[in-house]
Coordinates of C-alpha atoms and ligand atoms in Angstrom, one line a residue:
M1 CA -15.6 63.7 74.2
R2 CA -19.2 62.6 73.9
R3 CA -19.6 60.4 70.7
N4 CA -22.7 59.4 68.7
R5 CA -23.8 56.3 69.6
L6 CA -24.9 55.4 65.9
R7 CA -22.5 54.7 63.4
C8 CA -23.8 57.3 61.0
L9 CA -26.0 60.0 61.6
K10 CA -25.8 62.3 58.7
P11 CA -24.8 60.7 55.5
H12 CA -23.7 62.8 52.5
P13 CA -21.7 65.9 53.9
P14 CA -23.2 68.8 51.9
L15 CA -19.6 69.5 50.2
A16 CA -19.9 68.6 46.5
S17 CA -21.0 72.0 45.6
S18 CA -18.7 73.7 47.9
A19 CA -16.2 76.4 46.1
P20 CA -12.5 74.8 47.0
G21 CA -11.4 78.6 47.4
D22 CA -13.7 78.9 50.6
L23 CA -12.6 75.6 52.4
A24 CA -9.8 74.5 54.5
I25 CA -9.4 71.1 53.8
F26 CA -7.7 68.5 56.0
L27 CA -7.4 64.7 55.0
D28 CA -6.1 61.7 56.9
L29 CA -4.6 59.3 54.5
D30 CA -4.8 55.5 55.5
G31 CA -8.5 54.2 55.5
T32 CA -9.5 57.8 54.0
L33 CA -7.8 58.2 50.8
V34 CA -6.3 54.8 50.2
P35 CA -7.7 51.2 51.8
I36 CA -5.6 50.2 54.6
A37 CA -3.0 47.8 53.6
E38 CA -1.4 44.8 55.4
R39 CA 1.8 46.5 56.2
P40 CA 2.0 50.4 56.4
S41 CA 4.4 50.6 53.3
A42 CA 2.3 48.5 50.9
I43 CA -0.4 51.4 50.3
L44 CA -0.8 52.3 46.6
I45 CA -1.3 55.9 45.8
D46 CA -1.8 56.1 41.9
D47 CA -1.5 58.7 39.5
K48 CA -5.1 59.3 39.4
L49 CA -5.4 60.0 43.2
R50 CA -2.1 62.1 43.2
H51 CA -3.5 64.3 40.3
M52 CA -6.7 64.7 42.2
L53 CA -5.0 65.7 45.3
Q54 CA -2.8 68.3 43.3
L55 CA -5.7 69.7 41.7
L56 CA -7.4 70.3 44.8
H57 CA -4.6 71.8 46.3
Q58 CA -4.3 74.2 43.5
R59 CA -7.9 75.1 43.5
S60 CA -8.2 75.8 47.1
G61 CA -5.2 78.0 47.0
G62 CA -2.8 75.7 48.9
A63 CA -5.6 75.1 51.9
L64 CA -5.0 71.4 51.9
A65 CA -3.3 69.6 54.4
L66 CA -2.9 65.8 55.0
I67 CA -3.4 64.9 58.7
S68 CA -1.6 61.5 59.2
G69 CA -0.4 59.1 61.7
R70 CA 2.8 58.6 59.4
S71 CA 5.7 60.6 59.4
I72 CA 5.8 63.4 57.1
D73 CA 8.9 61.9 55.4
D74 CA 7.0 58.7 54.9
L75 CA 4.0 60.8 53.3
D76 CA 6.5 62.5 51.1
R77 CA 7.9 59.2 50.0
H78 CA 4.6 58.1 48.9
L79 CA 3.0 61.2 47.4
K80 CA 6.4 61.9 45.4
P81 CA 6.7 64.4 43.6
L82 CA 3.7 66.0 45.5
T83 CA 4.5 67.5 48.7
L84 CA 1.4 68.8 50.7
P85 CA 1.2 70.9 54.1
A86 CA 1.2 68.0 56.5
A87 CA 1.0 66.9 60.1
G88 CA 2.6 64.0 60.7
Q89 CA 2.8 61.2 63.8
H90 CA -0.8 62.3 65.0
G91 CA 0.4 66.0 65.0
L92 CA 3.7 65.7 66.6
E93 CA 5.3 67.1 63.5
R94 CA 4.0 69.8 61.0
R95 CA 4.8 71.2 58.0
S96 CA 2.9 74.4 57.1
A97 CA 1.5 76.0 53.9
S98 CA 4.8 78.2 53.7
G99 CA 6.9 74.9 54.3
R100 CA 8.1 75.7 57.6
R101 CA 8.6 72.5 60.0
T102 CA 7.8 72.0 63.6
E103 CA 8.0 69.1 66.0
V104 CA 6.7 68.8 69.5
G105 CA 8.9 66.8 72.1
S106 CA 12.5 65.4 71.8
R107 CA 13.2 62.1 70.0
E108 CA 15.6 61.0 72.6
S109 CA 12.4 60.6 75.4
L110 CA 11.2 57.6 73.2
G111 CA 14.5 55.5 73.8
P112 CA 13.1 53.7 77.0
A113 CA 9.8 52.7 75.3
K114 CA 11.8 51.5 72.4
Q115 CA 14.0 49.1 74.5
A116 CA 11.2 47.9 76.5
I117 CA 9.0 47.3 73.4
E118 CA 11.9 45.3 71.6
A119 CA 12.2 43.0 74.8
L120 CA 8.3 42.8 74.9
L121 CA 8.0 41.5 71.1
Q122 CA 11.3 39.3 71.2
R123 CA 9.0 36.0 70.8
H124 CA 6.4 38.0 68.5
P125 CA 8.4 38.4 65.1
D126 CA 4.9 38.6 63.4
V127 CA 4.0 41.9 65.2
L128 CA 5.4 44.7 63.3
V129 CA 7.1 47.7 64.9
E130 CA 7.4 50.8 63.1
E131 CA 9.8 53.5 64.2
K132 CA 8.7 56.8 63.0
G133 CA 10.9 59.0 65.1
L134 CA 8.5 60.7 67.5
S135 CA 6.2 57.6 67.9
L136 CA 6.4 53.7 67.7
A137 CA 3.5 52.1 65.8
V138 CA 2.9 48.3 67.2
H139 CA 1.1 46.7 64.3
Y140 CA -0.6 43.5 65.3
R141 CA -2.8 42.8 62.1
N142 CA -1.2 39.6 61.6
R143 CA -1.4 38.4 65.2
P144 CA -4.9 39.7 66.1
M145 CA -5.3 37.2 69.0
L146 CA -2.3 39.0 70.9
A147 CA -4.5 42.4 71.0
S148 CA -5.5 42.2 74.6
W149 CA -1.9 41.3 76.0
L150 CA -0.5 44.2 74.0
H151 CA -3.1 46.7 75.2
R152 CA -2.3 45.7 78.6
S153 CA 1.4 45.4 78.2
L154 CA 1.7 48.8 76.4
R155 CA -0.7 50.7 78.5
A156 CA 1.6 49.6 81.6
L157 CA 4.6 51.1 79.8
V158 CA 3.2 54.2 79.1
R159 CA 1.8 54.6 82.7
E160 CA 5.6 54.2 83.6
H161 CA 6.1 57.2 81.6
S162 CA 3.0 59.1 81.8
R163 CA 4.8 62.4 81.8
E164 CA 6.3 62.0 78.4
L165 CA 4.4 59.5 76.5
T166 CA 0.7 58.4 75.7
L167 CA -0.9 55.5 73.9
Q168 CA -3.1 56.0 70.9
R169 CA -5.3 53.2 69.6
G170 CA -6.1 52.8 65.9
K171 CA -7.4 49.8 64.0
R172 CA -5.0 47.0 64.6
V173 CA -2.2 49.3 65.9
L174 CA -1.1 50.8 69.0
E175 CA 1.1 53.8 68.9
V176 CA 3.3 54.6 71.8
K177 CA 4.0 58.5 71.1
L178 CA 5.5 61.6 72.9
A179 CA 2.9 63.4 74.7
G180 CA 1.8 67.2 73.9
A181 CA 0.1 67.0 70.3
D182 CA -2.9 65.2 68.6
K183 CA -4.3 65.6 65.3
G184 CA -6.9 68.1 66.6
E185 CA -4.2 70.2 67.9
A186 CA -2.5 70.0 64.4
I187 CA -5.8 71.2 62.7
A188 CA -6.3 74.0 65.2
A189 CA -2.7 75.3 64.4
F190 CA -3.4 75.2 60.6
L191 CA -6.7 77.4 61.1
E192 CA -4.5 80.1 62.7
E193 CA -2.2 80.5 59.6
A194 CA -2.8 81.5 55.8
P195 CA -4.4 80.0 53.5
F196 CA -6.4 78.2 55.9
R197 CA -7.4 80.8 58.3
G198 CA -11.0 82.4 58.2
R199 CA -12.4 79.3 55.8
R200 CA -14.8 76.6 56.4
A201 CA -12.9 73.8 58.2
V202 CA -13.3 70.2 56.6
F203 CA -12.1 67.1 58.1
I204 CA -12.2 63.5 56.9
G205 CA -10.9 60.8 58.8
D206 CA -11.7 57.1 59.5
D207 CA -10.1 56.0 62.9
S208 CA -10.3 56.6 66.4
T209 CA -7.0 58.9 66.1
D210 CA -9.2 61.3 64.1
E211 CA -11.5 62.0 66.8
H212 CA -9.5 64.7 68.1
G213 CA -9.7 66.4 64.7
F214 CA -13.3 66.1 64.5
A215 CA -13.6 67.6 67.6
V216 CA -11.9 70.9 66.6
V217 CA -13.4 71.0 63.4
N218 CA -16.9 71.0 65.2
A219 CA -16.0 73.8 67.4
A220 CA -15.0 75.7 64.4
H221 CA -18.5 75.3 62.8
G222 CA -16.9 73.0 60.2
L223 CA -17.7 69.8 58.7
S224 CA -16.5 66.8 60.3
V225 CA -16.8 63.6 58.3
K226 CA -16.1 59.8 59.4
V227 CA -15.3 57.2 56.9
G228 CA -17.1 54.0 57.6
A229 CA -18.5 52.5 60.4
G230 CA -17.7 53.1 64.3
T231 CA -18.8 55.5 67.2
T232 CA -17.8 59.1 66.5
V233 CA -18.3 62.8 67.2
A234 CA -18.2 63.5 63.4
R235 CA -21.4 65.1 62.0
Y236 CA -21.3 63.4 58.8
C237 CA -19.8 60.3 57.1
L238 CA -19.2 58.6 54.1
P239 CA -19.2 54.8 53.6
D240 CA -15.9 54.0 52.2
V241 CA -12.5 55.4 50.5
A242 CA -14.2 55.4 46.8
A243 CA -17.0 57.8 48.3
V244 CA -14.3 60.0 49.8
V245 CA -12.2 60.0 46.4
D246 CA -15.4 60.7 44.6
L247 CA -16.4 63.5 46.6
L248 CA -13.1 65.3 46.6
T249 CA -12.8 64.9 42.7
A250 CA -16.3 66.6 42.2
I251 CA -15.1 69.6 44.5
A252 CA -11.6 69.6 42.8
K253 CA -13.1 69.5 39.3
G254 CA -16.1 72.0 40.5
N255 CA -18.5 69.7 38.5
S256 CA -21.0 68.7 41.0
Ligands
MG301 MG1 -6.8 56.5 58.9

């Protein structure tokens, strides 16, 4: 995947005047709709954001999906009572607009990796291991000095099980996940289904895990939008979470 060398080539995606009914909207959550929190459970989704997402979901005729590293159950917990079409665990699980849920891989395949990670981190209780079902996230925000040791150790672990597992890097997080899906494949699957099919795809995300999604949206002649700094294949960018929320609010209200 060829990435732009500059952190932002084209600011201001040409979206504010778009009619939501023409769009297939895909949104990452952490670092895109809400700031990244110290612990994954500590994010705050306030009523204003929940209401905006609900309005955008309605105005787009249901063509809005969350594309997250979180599990779908976790997304639902945070967005309650709102439930949206979603891809969880970087595409390993998906809930379509009709509510049908699908999963890639078998949860048991993650067992040996779980044991190995527990043994590896016995002496590092500050490193948080988050079990999501089809993936294990190792959060080292509290121990950034362990980054290179963790990268090396988890790369070696995944290499031992290269048929079943892959390693996904994120912001101060490494995820050992079942192989066979990514955010791009999840977006491609949504784009084959109603009400997303035939619309202009938009994907907004902030992290390296979103790059697969940007590539799929670029290939579909859609709008890929990277939030914040970093090399990317996305064609547009926004500076921060507040700019994303402002843009989506303008589309939802149709008041641009
Ligand atoms: Mg993110």
